[in-house]
GROMACS .gro file of N, CA and C in nm:
model
  456
    1MET      N    1  -2.028  -3.901   3.769
    1MET     CA    2  -1.918  -3.831   3.765
    1MET      C    3  -1.968  -3.681   3.641
    2SER      N    4  -1.978  -3.567   3.725
    2SER     CA    5  -2.011  -3.474   3.634
    2SER      C    6  -1.879  -3.434   3.549
    3SER      N    7  -2.017  -3.357   3.436
    3SER     CA    8  -1.885  -3.320   3.315
    3SER      C    9  -1.825  -3.222   3.339
    4ALA      N   10  -1.816  -3.102   3.450
    4ALA     CA   11  -1.824  -2.993   3.490
    4ALA      C   12  -1.702  -2.996   3.533
    5ARG      N   13  -1.587  -2.919   3.492
    5ARG     CA   14  -1.505  -2.943   3.542
    5ARG      C   15  -1.446  -2.837   3.701
    6LYS      N   16  -1.308  -2.857   3.732
    6LYS     CA   17  -1.326  -2.843   3.885
    6LYS      C   18  -1.209  -2.691   3.894
    7ARG      N   19  -1.244  -2.638   4.019
    7ARG     CA   20  -1.192  -2.448   3.994
    7ARG      C   21  -1.042  -2.511   3.970
    8SER      N   22  -0.991  -2.592   4.036
    8SER     CA   23  -0.855  -2.550   4.038
    8SER      C   24  -0.738  -2.639   3.895
    9GLU      N   25  -0.885  -2.694   3.817
    9GLU     CA   26  -0.816  -2.719   3.713
    9GLU      C   27  -0.777  -2.637   3.611
   10PRO      N   28  -0.651  -2.627   3.568
   10PRO     CA   29  -0.597  -2.492   3.479
   10PRO      C   30  -0.691  -2.507   3.374
   11ARG      N   31  -0.725  -2.465   3.309
   11ARG     CA   32  -0.817  -2.389   3.128
   11ARG      C   33  -0.736  -2.439   3.018
   12LYS      N   34  -0.711  -2.494   2.974
   12LYS     CA   35  -0.642  -2.512   2.836
   12LYS      C   36  -0.681  -2.413   2.745
   13VAL      N   37  -0.555  -2.315   2.733
   13VAL     CA   38  -0.615  -2.151   2.621
   13VAL      C   39  -0.517  -2.203   2.515
   14THR      N   40  -0.620  -2.262   2.366
   14THR     CA   41  -0.563  -2.245   2.266
   14THR      C   42  -0.502  -2.148   2.113
   15LYS      N   43  -0.416  -2.158   2.132
   15LYS     CA   44  -0.409  -1.964   2.049
   15LYS      C   45  -0.360  -2.016   1.970
   16GLN      N   46  -0.465  -1.971   1.841
   16GLN     CA   47  -0.488  -1.969   1.667
   16GLN      C   48  -0.344  -1.891   1.672
   17PRO      N   49  -0.310  -1.960   1.541
   17PRO     CA   50  -0.239  -1.935   1.474
   17PRO      C   51  -0.276  -1.757   1.395
   18GLN      N   52  -0.156  -1.729   1.348
   18GLN     CA   53  -0.146  -1.651   1.295
   18GLN      C   54  -0.115  -1.680   1.123
   19ARG      N   55  -0.227  -1.556   1.115
   19ARG     CA   56  -0.177  -1.623   0.945
   19ARG      C   57  -0.082  -1.518   0.876
   20PRO      N   58   0.026  -1.597   0.791
   20PRO     CA   59   0.128  -1.521   0.745
   20PRO      C   60   0.069  -1.360   0.698
   21ARG      N   61   0.175  -1.317   0.674
   21ARG     CA   62   0.173  -1.192   0.597
   21ARG      C   63   0.164  -1.202   0.465
   22ARG      N   64   0.072  -1.187   0.331
   22ARG     CA   65   0.076  -1.169   0.180
   22ARG      C   66   0.139  -1.037   0.197
   23LEU      N   67   0.208  -1.069   0.103
   23LEU     CA   68   0.317  -0.947   0.030
   23LEU      C   69   0.221  -0.918  -0.119
   24GLN      N   70   0.261  -0.732  -0.053
   24GLN     CA   71   0.254  -0.625  -0.203
   24GLN      C   72   0.347  -0.584  -0.231
   25VAL      N   73   0.320  -0.501  -0.343
   25VAL     CA   74   0.405  -0.439  -0.398
   25VAL      C   75   0.326  -0.247  -0.408
   26ALA      N   76   0.428  -0.148  -0.374
   26ALA     CA   77   0.415  -0.052  -0.400
   26ALA      C   78   0.451   0.091  -0.429
   27ALA      N   79   0.383   0.169  -0.487
   27ALA     CA   80   0.498   0.299  -0.604
   27ALA      C   81   0.527   0.382  -0.478
   28LEU      N   82   0.547   0.415  -0.389
   28LEU     CA   83   0.590   0.570  -0.399
   28LEU      C   84   0.626   0.698  -0.499
   29CYS      N   85   0.543   0.714  -0.564
   29CYS     CA   86   0.537   0.843  -0.679
   29CYS      C   87   0.567   0.941  -0.623
   30TYR      N   88   0.697   1.041  -0.705
   30TYR     CA   89   0.697   1.214  -0.604
   30TYR      C   90   0.697   1.239  -0.738
   31LYS      N   91   0.796   1.353  -0.717
   31LYS     CA   92   0.805   1.430  -0.840
   31LYS      C   93   0.913   1.574  -0.704
   32GLU      N   94   1.002   1.593  -0.828
   32GLU     CA   95   1.038   1.750  -0.781
   32GLU      C   96   0.975   1.815  -0.854
   33THR      N   97   1.002   1.963  -0.794
   33THR     CA   98   0.911   2.101  -0.788
   33THR      C   99   0.959   2.213  -0.735
   34LYS      N  100   0.944   2.313  -0.777
   34LYS     CA  101   1.024   2.411  -0.778
   34LYS      C  102   1.048   2.483  -0.570
   35VAL      N  103   0.867   2.352  -0.507
   35VAL     CA  104   0.899   2.358  -0.355
   35VAL      C  105   0.898   2.281  -0.363
   36GLY      N  106   0.992   2.209  -0.394
   36GLY     CA  107   1.017   2.048  -0.330
   36GLY      C  108   0.920   1.937  -0.401
   37ARG      N  109   0.982   1.805  -0.323
   37ARG     CA  110   0.900   1.711  -0.428
   37ARG      C  111   0.745   1.697  -0.326
   38LYS      N  112   0.693   1.623  -0.428
   38LYS     CA  113   0.573   1.613  -0.402
   38LYS      C  114   0.570   1.441  -0.386
   39VAL      N  115   0.455   1.420  -0.335
   39VAL     CA  116   0.404   1.295  -0.339
   39VAL      C  117   0.293   1.257  -0.413
   40LEU      N  118   0.224   1.158  -0.459
   40LEU     CA  119   0.085   1.223  -0.549
   40LEU      C  120   0.016   1.049  -0.485
   41LEU      N  121  -0.081   1.095  -0.459
   41LEU     CA  122  -0.159   0.925  -0.357
   41LEU      C  123  -0.263   0.887  -0.412
   42ILE      N  124  -0.385   0.852  -0.405
   42ILE     CA  125  -0.474   0.831  -0.442
   42ILE      C  126  -0.603   0.776  -0.328
   43THR      N  127  -0.678   0.791  -0.384
   43THR     CA  128  -0.826   0.685  -0.273
   43THR      C  129  -0.879   0.552  -0.317
   44SER      N  130  -0.884   0.567  -0.226
   44SER     CA  131  -0.900   0.305  -0.238
   44SER      C  132  -1.015   0.366  -0.283
   45ARG      N  133  -1.058   0.209  -0.395
   45ARG     CA  134  -1.184   0.257  -0.470
   45ARG      C  135  -1.284   0.211  -0.309
   46ASP      N  136  -1.270   0.164  -0.218
   46ASP     CA  137  -1.378   0.115  -0.170
   46ASP      C  138  -1.397   0.256  -0.075
   47THR      N  139  -1.362   0.293   0.043
   47THR     CA  140  -1.302   0.336   0.151
   47THR      C  141  -1.303   0.496   0.112
   48ARG      N  142  -1.197   0.478  -0.002
   48ARG     CA  143  -1.186   0.590  -0.005
   48ARG      C  144  -1.062   0.709   0.082
   49ARG      N  145  -1.019   0.571   0.129
   49ARG     CA  146  -0.860   0.663   0.172
   49ARG      C  147  -0.798   0.701   0.109
   50TRP      N  148  -0.657   0.774   0.198
   50TRP     CA  149  -0.562   0.813   0.100
   50TRP      C  150  -0.387   0.720   0.108
   51ILE      N  151  -0.452   0.669   0.021
   51ILE     CA  152  -0.277   0.566  -0.034
   51ILE      C  153  -0.234   0.636  -0.099
   52VAL      N  154  -0.095   0.482  -0.152
   52VAL     CA  155  -0.050   0.507  -0.218
   52VAL      C  156  -0.113   0.391  -0.344
   53PRO      N  157  -0.048   0.367  -0.453
   53PRO     CA  158  -0.044   0.277  -0.576
   53PRO      C  159  -0.067   0.115  -0.522
   54LYS      N  160  -0.054   0.074  -0.512
   54LYS     CA  161  -0.007  -0.115  -0.478
   54LYS      C  162  -0.100  -0.189  -0.530
   55GLY      N  163  -0.053  -0.292  -0.490
   55GLY     CA  164  -0.132  -0.444  -0.636
   55GLY      C  165  -0.053  -0.545  -0.581
   56TRP      N  166  -0.077  -0.655  -0.599
   56TRP     CA  167  -0.020  -0.771  -0.551
   56TRP      C  168   0.031  -0.811  -0.665
   57PRO      N  169   0.197  -0.886  -0.635
   57PRO     CA  170   0.281  -0.956  -0.767
   57PRO      C  171   0.259  -0.987  -0.812
   58MET      N  172   0.314  -0.962  -0.993
   58MET     CA  173   0.230  -1.065  -1.052
   58MET      C  174   0.336  -1.155  -1.090
   59LYS      N  175   0.226  -1.281  -1.195
   59LYS     CA  176   0.340  -1.375  -1.273
   59LYS      C  177   0.462  -1.336  -1.311
   60GLY      N  178   0.588  -1.401  -1.360
   60GLY     CA  179   0.652  -1.315  -1.503
   60GLY      C  180   0.761  -1.182  -1.464
   61LYS      N  181   0.668  -1.098  -1.382
   61LYS     CA  182   0.725  -1.029  -1.329
   61LYS      C  183   0.816  -0.926  -1.244
   62ASP      N  184   0.902  -0.862  -1.189
   62ASP     CA  185   1.013  -0.887  -1.105
   62ASP      C  186   0.848  -0.761  -1.060
   63ASP      N  187   0.877  -0.762  -0.857
   63ASP     CA  188   0.847  -0.676  -0.789
   63ASP      C  189   0.798  -0.506  -0.829
   64TYR      N  190   0.910  -0.477  -0.898
   64TYR     CA  191   0.890  -0.315  -0.892
   64TYR      C  192   0.901  -0.296  -0.985
   65GLU      N  193   0.815  -0.402  -1.130
   65GLU     CA  194   0.815  -0.400  -1.253
   65GLU      C  195   0.554  -0.400  -1.231
   66ALA      N  196   0.591  -0.517  -1.133
   66ALA     CA  197   0.471  -0.495  -1.056
   66ALA      C  198   0.394  -0.335  -1.025
   67ALA      N  199   0.516  -0.301  -0.931
   67ALA     CA  200   0.482  -0.179  -0.844
   67ALA      C  201   0.436  -0.061  -1.002
   68LEU      N  202   0.499  -0.097  -1.082
   68LEU     CA  203   0.485   0.008  -1.148
   68LEU      C  204   0.394   0.007  -1.254
   69ILE      N  205   0.370  -0.146  -1.285
   69ILE     CA  206   0.145  -0.153  -1.388
   69ILE      C  207   0.073  -0.085  -1.245
   70GLU      N  208   0.107  -0.113  -1.169
   70GLU     CA  209  -0.014  -0.112  -1.048
   70GLU      C  210  -0.036   0.039  -1.031
   71ALA      N  211   0.131   0.187  -1.070
   71ALA     CA  212   0.099   0.269  -1.030
   71ALA      C  213   0.072   0.362  -1.216
   72TRP      N  214   0.073   0.288  -1.289
   72TRP     CA  215   0.002   0.313  -1.428
   72TRP      C  216  -0.205   0.323  -1.450
   73GLU      N  217  -0.211   0.136  -1.372
   73GLU     CA  218  -0.410   0.134  -1.357
   73GLU      C  219  -0.415   0.275  -1.270
   74GLU      N  220  -0.347   0.248  -1.151
   74GLU     CA  221  -0.474   0.355  -1.006
   74GLU      C  222  -0.463   0.452  -0.994
   75ALA      N  223  -0.295   0.521  -1.120
   75ALA     CA  224  -0.305   0.629  -1.075
   75ALA      C  225  -0.276   0.690  -1.211
   76GLY      N  226  -0.214   0.652  -1.366
   76GLY     CA  227  -0.161   0.670  -1.449
   76GLY      C  228  -0.035   0.745  -1.484
   77VAL      N  229   0.003   0.705  -1.417
   77VAL     CA  230   0.135   0.707  -1.421
   77VAL      C  231   0.206   0.582  -1.516
   78SER      N  232   0.261   0.682  -1.629
   78SER     CA  233   0.241   0.673  -1.800
   78SER      C  234   0.359   0.599  -1.786
   79LYS      N  235   0.463   0.662  -1.759
   79LYS     CA  236   0.632   0.729  -1.724
   79LYS      C  237   0.681   0.763  -1.598
   80ALA      N  238   0.767   0.620  -1.582
   80ALA     CA  239   0.835   0.660  -1.492
   80ALA      C  240   0.958   0.614  -1.420
   81ASP      N  241   1.072   0.593  -1.359
   81ASP     CA  242   1.188   0.590  -1.334
   81ASP      C  243   1.167   0.480  -1.156
   82ILE      N  244   1.141   0.367  -1.191
   82ILE     CA  245   1.151   0.317  -1.031
   82ILE      C  246   1.256   0.219  -0.955
   83GLU      N  247   1.296   0.261  -0.852
   83GLU     CA  248   1.410   0.180  -0.834
   83GLU      C  249   1.404   0.041  -0.827
   84GLU      N  250   1.451  -0.061  -0.819
   84GLU     CA  251   1.477  -0.217  -0.865
   84GLU      C  252   1.466  -0.229  -0.681
   85GLU      N  253   1.511  -0.170  -0.550
   85GLU     CA  254   1.515  -0.246  -0.414
   85GLU      C  255   1.474  -0.192  -0.385
   86PRO      N  256   1.281  -0.231  -0.302
   86PRO     CA  257   1.242  -0.181  -0.260
   86PRO      C  258   1.321  -0.061  -0.096
   87MET      N  259   1.231   0.055  -0.035
   87MET     CA  260   1.313   0.158   0.033
   87MET      C  261   1.188   0.121   0.109
   88GLY      N  262   1.146   0.058   0.158
   88GLY     CA  263   1.096   0.022   0.292
   88GLY      C  264   0.948  -0.083   0.252
   89TYR      N  265   0.885  -0.044   0.381
   89TYR     CA  266   0.781  -0.140   0.395
   89TYR      C  267   0.663  -0.104   0.478
   90PHE      N  268   0.517  -0.090   0.464
   90PHE     CA  269   0.484  -0.105   0.579
   90PHE      C  270   0.321  -0.217   0.637
   91GLU      N  271   0.327  -0.200   0.667
   91GLU     CA  272   0.184  -0.336   0.705
   91GLU      C  273   0.051  -0.281   0.690
   92TYR      N  274  -0.060  -0.335   0.715
   92TYR     CA  275  -0.202  -0.297   0.734
   92TYR      C  276  -0.295  -0.407   0.707
   93ALA      N  277  -0.401  -0.369   0.691
   93ALA     CA  278  -0.516  -0.508   0.770
   93ALA      C  279  -0.621  -0.494   0.577
   94LYS      N  280  -0.585  -0.556   0.468
   94LYS     CA  281  -0.646  -0.582   0.363
   94LYS      C  282  -0.828  -0.620   0.360
   95GLY      N  283  -0.900  -0.504   0.379
   95GLY     CA  284  -1.053  -0.656   0.319
   95GLY      C  285  -1.038  -0.676   0.223
   96LEU      N  286  -1.099  -0.830   0.235
   96LEU     CA  287  -1.155  -0.834   0.132
   96LEU      C  288  -1.271  -0.807   0.057
   97SER      N  289  -1.332  -0.890  -0.014
   97SER     CA  290  -1.450  -0.888  -0.072
   97SER      C  291  -1.561  -0.991   0.019
   98SER      N  292  -1.524  -1.061   0.011
   98SER     CA  293  -1.570  -1.121   0.108
   98SER      C  294  -1.586  -1.072   0.280
   99GLY      N  295  -1.588  -0.959   0.310
   99GLY     CA  296  -1.580  -0.926   0.407
   99GLY      C  297  -1.400  -0.967   0.461
  100ALA      N  298  -1.338  -1.065   0.532
  100ALA     CA  299  -1.272  -1.102   0.604
  100ALA      C  300  -1.157  -0.979   0.572
  101THR      N  301  -1.080  -1.003   0.734
  101THR     CA  302  -0.944  -0.897   0.597
  101THR      C  303  -0.802  -0.998   0.633
  102VAL      N  304  -0.726  -0.894   0.549
  102VAL     CA  305  -0.612  -1.006   0.572
  102VAL      C  306  -0.457  -0.935   0.617
  103PRO      N  307  -0.401  -0.957   0.657
  103PRO     CA  308  -0.245  -0.888   0.724
  103PRO      C  309  -0.174  -0.893   0.610
  104VAL      N  310  -0.107  -0.781   0.553
  104VAL     CA  311  -0.062  -0.764   0.416
  104VAL      C  312   0.036  -0.684   0.447
  105GLU      N  313   0.200  -0.696   0.392
  105GLU     CA  314   0.251  -0.593   0.343
  105GLU      C  315   0.290  -0.553   0.238
  106ALA      N  316   0.381  -0.432   0.226
  106ALA     CA  317   0.384  -0.394   0.092
  106ALA      C  318   0.519  -0.349   0.056
  107GLN      N  319   0.569  -0.369   0.027
  107GLN     CA  320   0.714  -0.306  -0.041
  107GLN      C  321   0.691  -0.195  -0.072
  108VAL      N  322   0.755  -0.109  -0.075
  108VAL     CA  323   0.757   0.044  -0.123
  108VAL      C  324   0.927   0.018  -0.190
  109TYR      N  325   0.865   0.151  -0.310
  109TYR     CA  326   0.920   0.092  -0.433
  109TYR      C  327   0.919   0.287  -0.467
  110MET      N  328   1.052   0.356  -0.474
  110MET     CA  329   1.029   0.468  -0.510
  110MET      C  330   1.038   0.485  -0.652
  111THR      N  331   0.946   0.527  -0.718
  111THR     CA  332   0.947   0.635  -0.844
  111THR      C  333   0.875   0.776  -0.847
  112ARG      N  334   1.028   0.775  -0.974
  112ARG     CA  335   1.019   0.932  -1.026
  112ARG      C  336   0.896   0.923  -1.127
  113VAL      N  337   0.842   1.024  -1.100
  113VAL     CA  338   0.696   1.058  -1.272
  113VAL      C  339   0.804   1.156  -1.306
  114ARG      N  340   0.795   1.091  -1.440
  114ARG     CA  341   0.807   1.150  -1.576
  114ARG      C  342   0.691   1.188  -1.623
  115ASP      N  343   0.612   1.198  -1.639
  115ASP     CA  344   0.448   1.162  -1.743
  115ASP      C  345   0.296   1.120  -1.642
  116LEU      N  346   0.223   1.155  -1.615
  116LEU     CA  347   0.049   1.106  -1.600
  116LEU      C  348  -0.002   1.153  -1.758
  117LYS      N  349  -0.080   1.075  -1.744
  117LYS     CA  350  -0.236   1.041  -1.861
  117LYS      C  351  -0.312   1.098  -1.750
  118GLN      N  352  -0.404   1.095  -1.865
  118GLN     CA  353  -0.558   1.168  -1.784
  118GLN      C  354  -0.636   1.040  -1.759
  119SER      N  355  -0.637   0.981  -1.902
  119SER     CA  356  -0.711   0.851  -1.838
  119SER      C  357  -0.632   0.822  -1.840
  120TYR      N  358  -0.651   0.694  -1.761
  120TYR     CA  359  -0.606   0.500  -1.728
  120TYR      C  360  -0.695   0.483  -1.674
  121PRO      N  361  -0.658   0.307  -1.631
  121PRO     CA  362  -0.775   0.235  -1.623
  121PRO      C  363  -0.855   0.258  -1.508
  122GLU      N  364  -0.788   0.313  -1.402
  122GLU     CA  365  -0.894   0.319  -1.268
  122GLU      C  366  -0.967   0.460  -1.271
  123VAL      N  367  -0.922   0.525  -1.364
  123VAL     CA  368  -1.034   0.684  -1.377
  123VAL      C  369  -1.069   0.697  -1.273
  124ASP      N  370  -1.232   0.665  -1.275
  124ASP     CA  371  -1.306   0.641  -1.288
  124ASP      C  372  -1.329   0.556  -1.128
  125GLU      N  373  -1.284   0.534  -1.087
  125GLU     CA  374  -1.294   0.451  -0.947
  125GLU      C  375  -1.176   0.546  -0.807
  126ARG      N  376  -1.101   0.629  -0.885
  126ARG     CA  377  -1.033   0.735  -0.809
  126ARG      C  378  -1.006   0.832  -0.803
  127THR      N  379  -0.958   0.863  -0.764
  127THR     CA  380  -0.916   1.066  -0.706
  127THR      C  381  -0.779   1.050  -0.641
  128ARG      N  382  -0.689   1.117  -0.739
  128ARG     CA  383  -0.517   1.085  -0.762
  128ARG      C  384  -0.515   1.274  -0.707
  129GLU      N  385  -0.422   1.260  -0.594
  129GLU     CA  386  -0.369   1.431  -0.612
  129GLU      C  387  -0.221   1.480  -0.546
  130TRP      N  388  -0.178   1.537  -0.576
  130TRP     CA  389  -0.002   1.585  -0.485
  130TRP      C  390  -0.010   1.681  -0.413
  131PHE      N  391   0.072   1.620  -0.333
  131PHE     CA  392   0.121   1.640  -0.128
  131PHE      C  393   0.239   1.627  -0.127
  132SER      N  394   0.246   1.741  -0.111
  132SER     CA  395   0.361   1.797  -0.007
  132SER      C  396   0.434   1.636   0.081
  133PRO      N  397   0.474   1.563   0.142
  133PRO     CA  398   0.540   1.442   0.181
  133PRO      C  399   0.464   1.553   0.345
  134ASP      N  400   0.494   1.627   0.409
  134ASP     CA  401   0.470   1.615   0.498
  134ASP      C  402   0.269   1.594   0.530
  135GLU      N  403   0.167   1.682   0.415
  135GLU     CA  404   0.138   1.652   0.334
  135GLU      C  405   0.017   1.507   0.290
  136ALA      N  406   0.095   1.414   0.318
  136ALA     CA  407   0.070   1.287   0.262
  136ALA      C  408   0.051   1.166   0.410
  137ALA      N  409   0.189   1.263   0.523
  137ALA     CA  410   0.198   1.181   0.578
  137ALA      C  411   0.035   1.191   0.688
  138GLU      N  412   0.002   1.278   0.715
  138GLU     CA  413  -0.077   1.354   0.795
  138GLU      C  414  -0.187   1.226   0.706
  139LEU      N  415  -0.215   1.257   0.575
  139LEU     CA  416  -0.341   1.146   0.533
  139LEU      C  417  -0.368   1.027   0.505
  140VAL      N  418  -0.236   0.977   0.516
  140VAL     CA  419  -0.275   0.834   0.536
  140VAL      C  420  -0.298   0.761   0.645
  141ASP      N  421  -0.354   0.650   0.626
  141ASP     CA  422  -0.353   0.574   0.811
  141ASP      C  423  -0.303   0.482   0.875
  142GLU      N  424  -0.187   0.409   0.775
  142GLU     CA  425  -0.075   0.330   0.835
  142GLU      C  426   0.086   0.409   0.888
  143PRO      N  427   0.050   0.382   1.005
  143PRO     CA  428   0.223   0.462   1.056
  143PRO      C  429   0.280   0.439   1.016
  144ASP      N  430   0.306   0.314   0.934
  144ASP     CA  431   0.449   0.299   0.857
  144ASP      C  432   0.461   0.317   0.722
  145LEU      N  433   0.425   0.401   0.702
  145LEU     CA  434   0.414   0.431   0.563
  145LEU      C  435   0.396   0.640   0.569
  146LYS      N  436   0.321   0.622   0.687
  146LYS     CA  437   0.340   0.808   0.801
  146LYS      C  438   0.515   0.774   0.780
  147ALA      N  439   0.574   0.712   0.843
  147ALA     CA  440   0.746   0.766   0.881
  147ALA      C  441   0.801   0.722   0.744
  148ILE      N  442   0.755   0.645   0.640
  148ILE     CA  443   0.805   0.656   0.554
  148ILE      C  444   0.870   0.793   0.436
  149LEU      N  445   0.650   0.862   0.499
  149LEU     CA  446   0.638   0.947   0.318
  149LEU      C  447   0.750   1.110   0.514
  150ARG      N  448   0.753   1.092   0.561
  150ARG     CA  449   0.853   1.194   0.729
  150ARG      C  450   0.993   1.152   0.690
  151THR      N  451   1.042   1.027   0.602
  151THR     CA  452   1.156   1.089   0.544
  151THR      C  453   1.165   1.130   0.428
  152LEU      N  454   1.145   1.213   0.425
  152LEU     CA  455   1.150   1.201   0.232
  152LEU      C  456   1.208   1.392   0.230
   0.00000   0.00000   0.00000
């Protein structure tokens, strides 16, 4: 008997289970100026894309507290007022050092910056710059983040 399948036999397709999205926390850092609100963007370390400070939740910290720590480490935000509830979410594919990617949902916390330091943990690894919300929306890649920035 042949091991070949008959043409009339339906082919079974097994759907790969989707990995659940991992959660990150993000600080949408802003300041009010005479010409309107400005948003602080930083570059990612590897691809140099414009992003907002973000990272993984931290044990023993509320998510907004972890977002504020990321804003310090990645952008030098030393004093800020951060909202305790997320104002929005965006999804993206996070590249890992192994070369794999994982789906991530980032919770976004509004963070009014009161002081920036010139020296901070990742100063030599990233560039930071203030933009209008519309300019920032044009620079980031994530569609949901673009939409959030356009609402400011």
